[in-house]
Amino acid sequence: MDLSVVVPLYNEEANLEALHAEVVAALDQLNLEWEAVYVDDGSSDSTYQVLERLAAQDKRIVGVRLRKNFGQTAAMSAGFDYSQGKVVVTMDGDLQNDPRDIAKLLAKLNEGFDIAAGWRFDRQDAFLSRKLPSRLANGLISLITKVKLHDYGCTLKAFRREVVRNIRLYGEMHRFIPAIASWMGVSIAEVPVNHRPRRAGKSKYGIGRTPRVLLDLITVKFLLSYVTRPIQIFGKWGLAAGAAGFLLALYYTVMRLFWAEPMWGKPGVILAVLLLFVGVQLISIGLLGEMQMRIYYETQNKPIYTVRQVLNREEGRGCS
Ligand code: UDP
Ligand code: MG
């Protein structure tokens, strides 16, 4: 199997049939062996019935029906698990992405990139509730993850199988797949893609997504930079806070002992105590993190590196 197109569907009854027709039209020109993995994410409309009918007509469809609505990230993750293609393309099920762009993404992978990410340079969504927050989020994600993309939120992306295989998704993390995969040392290309307004069905998101994305960003930053050495980040700030608290407390103690300066009623004293506490807590959290990290890696025999190639030795463990 050359290519799997993975599409999460939540209440997309009005779009699915047209979507599949577009997918067929776009992929049949490409001369590849492909499948379309449609994941019904617990829809409450007739999405599943449409899917059942289409799947009976076209054996290239793999239909997965989740038991309830688990969210887009989980639906995509299920799609990855049931897909078999050497390349996996993810796409929205609401016709906002254009299946004809898949060819452009594949061309980038053929150039040697591991991920080709779509960029909705002319995005057709509301400005205030969608495009503006998205632009701010994209800037912040670039800055923090050091993976430079214009548009993390675009679902239309292509991945080599190795990338998908080594990634576990939680929360709202699908937009962070390139950032998470950057840990493996993947190469990422960006491809401008067509974006169309949603014509049928409703968008499942609004401004309420912002805090969830922010929290996931913190997790991703931690995973990328500190997961194998938590004491380094927590301990650094713990030491700084503890040292500042200690010096401050020392100052007030000396003032009290040798100059009879009263300690009561001084905000600085409270600050010193607070800093000492914070310091002890941060260092303790760092140590707990170190224990957790060992459990995470050692119980699952996970390597803390990824290998590209090995010479003069059979391929052993490693991630690729
Ligand atoms: N989706 C899903 N489960 C959910 C929410 C959304 O599978 O809980 C799917 C939805 O059917 C669509 C894609 O995720 O195919 C993107 O959703 P939507 O178009 O609502 O997001 P937007 O384009 O407005 O960001
Ligand atoms: Mg959409």
Coordinates of C-alpha atoms and ligand atoms in Angstrom, one line a residue:
M1 CA 0.0 0.0 0.0
D2 CA 1.5 3.3 -1.1
L3 CA -0.8 5.9 0.5
S4 CA -3.4 6.1 3.3
V5 CA -5.6 9.1 3.6
V6 CA -6.9 9.5 7.1
V7 CA -10.0 11.6 7.7
P8 CA -11.7 12.2 11.1
L9 CA -15.4 12.7 10.8
Y10 CA -17.7 14.1 13.4
N11 CA -21.2 14.9 12.1
E12 CA -20.2 15.3 8.5
E13 CA -23.1 13.5 6.9
A14 CA -23.5 16.3 4.4
N15 CA -19.9 16.3 3.3
L16 CA -18.7 12.7 3.3
E17 CA -20.0 11.6 -0.1
A18 CA -18.7 14.6 -1.9
L19 CA -15.4 14.3 0.0
H20 CA -14.9 10.7 -1.1
A21 CA -15.7 11.6 -4.7
E22 CA -13.0 14.3 -4.6
V23 CA -10.6 11.9 -3.0
V24 CA -11.2 9.3 -5.7
A25 CA -10.9 11.9 -8.5
A26 CA -7.6 13.3 -7.0
L27 CA -5.9 10.0 -6.2
D28 CA -6.9 7.9 -9.2
Q29 CA -4.7 10.2 -11.4
L30 CA -1.7 9.4 -9.3
N31 CA -1.2 5.8 -10.2
L32 CA -0.7 4.5 -6.7
E33 CA -2.2 1.9 -4.5
W34 CA -4.2 3.9 -1.9
E35 CA -6.8 3.5 0.7
A36 CA -9.1 6.0 2.5
V37 CA -9.4 5.5 6.3
Y38 CA -12.5 7.3 7.4
V39 CA -13.0 7.5 11.2
D40 CA -16.4 8.2 12.4
D41 CA -15.8 9.9 15.8
G42 CA -19.1 9.0 17.4
S43 CA -21.2 11.2 15.2
S44 CA -24.8 11.7 16.2
D45 CA -26.1 12.3 12.7
S46 CA -26.1 9.8 9.8
T47 CA -22.3 10.0 9.0
Y48 CA -21.9 6.3 9.8
Q49 CA -24.8 5.2 7.6
V50 CA -23.2 7.2 4.7
L51 CA -19.9 5.7 5.4
E52 CA -21.3 2.2 5.5
R53 CA -23.0 2.7 2.1
L54 CA -19.8 4.1 0.6
A55 CA -17.6 1.3 2.0
A56 CA -19.9 -1.3 0.5
Q57 CA -19.4 0.3 -2.9
D58 CA -15.7 1.0 -2.7
K59 CA -13.3 -1.5 -1.2
R60 CA -10.5 1.1 -0.9
I61 CA -12.4 2.6 2.0
V62 CA -11.5 1.5 5.5
G63 CA -14.3 2.6 7.9
V64 CA -13.6 2.9 11.6
R65 CA -16.5 3.8 13.9
L66 CA -15.5 4.9 17.4
R67 CA -17.9 4.2 20.2
K68 CA -18.3 7.8 21.3
N69 CA -17.0 11.2 20.4
F70 CA -13.3 11.1 21.5
G71 CA -12.2 14.2 19.7
Q72 CA -10.3 14.9 16.5
T73 CA -6.9 13.9 17.9
A74 CA -8.1 10.5 19.1
A75 CA -9.9 10.0 15.8
M76 CA -6.8 10.7 13.8
S77 CA -4.8 8.4 16.1
A78 CA -7.3 5.6 15.4
G79 CA -6.9 6.3 11.7
F80 CA -3.1 5.9 12.0
D81 CA -3.6 2.6 13.7
Y82 CA -5.9 1.2 11.0
S83 CA -3.9 2.6 8.1
Q84 CA -1.3 0.6 6.1
G85 CA 0.2 3.0 3.6
K86 CA 3.9 3.8 3.5
V87 CA 2.7 7.4 3.5
V88 CA -0.1 8.7 5.6
V89 CA -2.0 11.9 4.6
T90 CA -4.3 13.5 7.1
M91 CA -7.2 15.7 6.0
D92 CA -10.4 17.3 7.4
G93 CA -13.7 15.7 6.5
D94 CA -15.5 19.0 5.8
L95 CA -14.2 19.7 2.3
Q96 CA -12.2 22.7 3.6
N97 CA -9.0 20.9 2.5
D98 CA -8.6 20.1 -1.2
P99 CA -7.7 16.5 -2.0
R100 CA -6.0 17.7 -5.2
D101 CA -3.2 19.1 -3.0
I102 CA -2.2 15.6 -1.9
A103 CA -0.1 15.3 -5.0
K104 CA 1.9 18.4 -4.0
L105 CA 2.5 16.9 -0.5
L106 CA 3.6 13.6 -2.0
A107 CA 6.0 15.4 -4.3
K108 CA 7.7 16.9 -1.2
L109 CA 8.1 13.5 0.4
N110 CA 9.6 12.2 -2.8
E111 CA 12.2 15.0 -2.5
G112 CA 13.2 13.4 0.7
F113 CA 11.3 15.2 3.4
D114 CA 9.7 13.2 6.2
I115 CA 6.7 15.5 6.7
A116 CA 5.0 17.8 4.3
A117 CA 2.7 20.2 6.1
G118 CA -0.1 22.2 4.4
W119 CA -0.2 25.9 4.8
R120 CA -3.6 27.6 4.4
F121 CA -2.1 30.8 3.1
D122 CA -5.6 32.1 2.1
R123 CA -7.6 30.7 4.9
Q124 CA -11.4 30.8 4.6
D125 CA -12.6 31.2 8.2
A126 CA -13.8 34.0 10.4
F127 CA -11.1 36.6 11.2
L128 CA -11.6 37.4 14.8
S129 CA -12.6 34.0 16.3
R130 CA -10.4 31.9 14.1
K131 CA -7.7 33.5 12.0
L132 CA -6.4 36.0 14.6
P133 CA -6.0 33.5 17.5
S134 CA -4.5 31.0 15.0
R135 CA -1.9 33.5 13.8
L136 CA -0.9 34.4 17.4
A137 CA -0.8 30.7 18.3
N138 CA 1.3 29.8 15.3
G139 CA 3.9 32.5 16.2
L140 CA 4.1 31.3 19.7
I141 CA 4.4 27.6 18.7
S142 CA 7.2 28.5 16.3
L143 CA 9.0 30.4 18.9
I144 CA 8.7 27.8 21.6
T145 CA 9.1 24.6 19.7
K146 CA 11.7 25.9 17.2
V147 CA 9.8 24.1 14.4
K148 CA 9.2 26.9 11.9
L149 CA 5.8 26.5 10.3
H150 CA 3.2 29.2 9.3
D151 CA 0.2 27.0 10.0
Y152 CA 0.2 24.2 12.6
G153 CA -3.5 23.9 12.6
C154 CA -3.9 22.8 9.0
T155 CA -4.9 19.1 9.1
L156 CA -3.7 18.5 5.6
K157 CA -0.3 17.0 6.1
A158 CA 1.7 14.0 4.8
F159 CA 3.9 11.8 6.9
R160 CA 6.2 8.9 6.3
R161 CA 5.0 5.8 8.1
E162 CA 8.1 5.9 10.5
V163 CA 7.0 9.3 11.8
V164 CA 3.4 8.2 12.5
R165 CA 4.6 4.9 14.0
N166 CA 6.7 6.6 16.6
I167 CA 4.2 9.1 17.9
R168 CA 1.6 8.8 20.5
L169 CA -1.0 11.5 20.6
Y170 CA -3.0 12.8 23.6
G171 CA -5.2 15.8 24.4
E172 CA -5.4 18.2 21.4
M173 CA -2.0 17.3 20.1
H174 CA -2.6 16.6 16.5
R175 CA -1.4 20.0 15.5
F176 CA 1.9 19.3 17.2
I177 CA 2.8 16.2 15.3
P178 CA 5.6 18.1 13.4
A179 CA 6.9 19.5 16.6
I180 CA 6.7 16.2 18.5
A181 CA 8.3 14.5 15.5
S182 CA 11.1 17.0 15.4
W183 CA 12.5 15.2 18.5
M184 CA 13.2 12.3 16.1
G185 CA 15.2 14.6 13.8
V186 CA 12.7 14.6 11.0
S187 CA 12.9 17.0 8.0
I188 CA 9.8 19.1 7.4
A189 CA 8.6 20.9 4.3
E190 CA 5.8 23.4 4.1
V191 CA 3.4 23.4 1.1
P192 CA 0.9 26.2 0.4
V193 CA -2.5 24.5 0.0
N194 CA -6.0 25.6 -1.1
H195 CA -8.5 26.2 1.6
R196 CA -12.2 26.5 1.1
P197 CA -15.0 27.8 3.3
R198 CA -17.1 25.2 5.1
R199 CA -20.3 24.8 3.1
A200 CA -22.2 22.1 5.0
G201 CA -22.3 21.1 8.7
K202 CA -20.9 23.2 11.5
S203 CA -17.4 23.8 12.8
K204 CA -16.7 22.0 16.0
Y205 CA -14.4 24.6 17.4
G206 CA -14.4 28.3 18.5
I207 CA -12.3 30.6 20.5
G208 CA -12.6 28.1 23.5
R209 CA -9.8 26.0 21.9
T210 CA -7.1 28.6 22.8
P211 CA -6.4 27.6 26.4
R212 CA -6.3 23.9 25.4
V213 CA -3.7 24.6 22.7
L214 CA -1.7 26.7 25.2
L215 CA -1.6 23.9 27.7
D216 CA -0.6 21.3 25.1
L217 CA 2.1 23.7 24.0
I218 CA 3.6 23.6 27.5
T219 CA 3.5 19.8 27.5
V220 CA 5.2 19.7 24.1
K221 CA 7.9 22.1 25.1
F222 CA 8.6 19.9 28.1
L223 CA 8.6 16.7 26.1
L224 CA 11.0 18.3 23.5
S225 CA 13.5 19.9 25.8
Y226 CA 13.4 18.4 29.2
V227 CA 11.7 15.0 29.3
T228 CA 15.0 13.1 29.8
R229 CA 16.3 15.6 32.3
P230 CA 13.5 17.1 34.4
I231 CA 15.8 18.0 37.3
Q232 CA 17.7 20.4 34.9
I233 CA 14.7 22.6 34.4
F234 CA 12.9 22.3 37.8
G235 CA 16.2 22.2 39.7
K236 CA 17.6 25.3 38.0
W237 CA 14.7 27.4 39.1
G238 CA 14.5 25.7 42.4
L239 CA 18.2 26.5 43.1
A240 CA 17.7 30.1 42.0
A241 CA 14.6 30.5 44.2
G242 CA 16.2 28.7 47.1
A243 CA 19.4 30.7 46.9
A244 CA 17.6 34.0 46.7
G245 CA 15.4 33.0 49.7
F246 CA 18.4 31.9 51.7
L247 CA 20.3 35.1 51.1
L248 CA 17.3 37.2 52.0
A249 CA 16.7 35.2 55.1
L250 CA 20.4 35.5 56.1
Y251 CA 20.2 39.3 55.7
Y252 CA 17.2 39.6 58.0
T253 CA 18.7 37.2 60.5
V254 CA 22.0 39.1 60.6
M255 CA 20.1 42.4 60.9
R256 CA 18.1 40.9 63.8
L257 CA 21.0 39.4 65.7
F258 CA 23.6 42.1 65.4
W259 CA 21.6 45.3 64.8
A260 CA 18.5 44.3 66.8
E261 CA 16.4 45.2 63.7
P262 CA 12.9 43.7 64.3
M263 CA 11.8 41.0 61.8
W264 CA 8.1 41.5 62.1
G265 CA 6.2 43.5 59.6
K266 CA 8.7 43.2 56.8
P267 CA 7.4 41.9 53.4
G268 CA 10.9 40.8 52.6
V269 CA 10.8 38.2 55.3
I270 CA 7.6 36.7 53.9
L271 CA 9.3 36.7 50.5
A272 CA 12.3 34.9 51.9
V273 CA 10.2 32.2 53.4
L274 CA 8.2 31.9 50.2
L275 CA 11.3 31.6 48.1
L276 CA 12.8 28.9 50.3
F277 CA 9.6 26.9 50.1
V278 CA 9.3 27.3 46.3
G279 CA 13.0 26.3 46.0
V280 CA 12.5 23.1 48.0
Q281 CA 9.3 22.2 46.1
L282 CA 10.8 22.8 42.6
I283 CA 13.8 20.6 43.4
S284 CA 11.5 17.9 44.8
I285 CA 9.4 18.0 41.7
G286 CA 12.5 17.7 39.6
L287 CA 13.6 14.6 41.5
L288 CA 10.1 13.1 41.2
G289 CA 10.3 13.9 37.4
E290 CA 13.6 12.0 37.3
M291 CA 12.0 9.0 38.8
Q292 CA 9.0 9.2 36.5
M293 CA 11.3 9.6 33.5
R294 CA 13.2 6.4 34.4
I295 CA 10.0 4.5 34.8
Y296 CA 8.7 5.8 31.5
Y297 CA 11.8 4.8 29.5
E298 CA 12.9 1.7 31.3
T299 CA 9.6 -0.1 31.7
Q300 CA 8.9 0.3 28.0
N301 CA 12.5 -0.2 26.9
K302 CA 12.2 3.1 25.0
P303 CA 15.5 4.4 23.6
I304 CA 16.3 8.1 24.3
Y305 CA 17.6 8.5 20.7
T306 CA 16.6 7.7 17.2
V307 CA 18.9 6.0 14.6
R308 CA 19.0 6.9 11.0
Q309 CA 21.4 4.2 9.7
V310 CA 23.7 1.5 11.1
L311 CA 26.8 0.3 9.3
N312 CA 28.2 -3.2 9.6
R313 CA 25.7 -4.3 12.2
E314 CA 22.2 -5.9 11.8
E315 CA 19.5 -3.4 12.7
G316 CA 18.8 -3.8 16.4
R317 CA 16.4 -1.7 18.4
G318 CA 16.0 2.0 17.7
C319 CA 13.0 3.8 16.4
S320 CA 13.2 3.6 12.7
Ligands
UDP1 N1 -13.7 16.3 14.2 C1 -13.7 15.1 14.8 N2 -14.0 15.0 16.1 C2 -14.4 16.1 16.9 C3 -14.3 17.4 16.2 C4 -14.0 17.5 14.9 O1 -13.4 14.1 14.2 O2 -14.7 16.0 18.0 C5 -13.4 16.4 12.8 C6 -14.4 17.1 11.9 O3 -15.4 16.3 11.5 C7 -13.5 17.6 10.7 C8 -12.2 17.9 11.4 O4 -12.2 17.2 12.6 O5 -13.3 16.6 9.8 C9 -12.0 19.4 11.7 O6 -13.0 19.9 12.4 P1 -13.7 21.3 12.0 O7 -13.9 21.5 10.5 O8 -14.9 21.5 12.9 O9 -12.6 22.3 12.5 P2 -12.2 23.7 11.9 O10 -11.9 23.5 10.4 O11 -13.3 24.6 12.1 O12 -10.9 24.1 12.6
MG2 MG -13.1 22.7 9.1

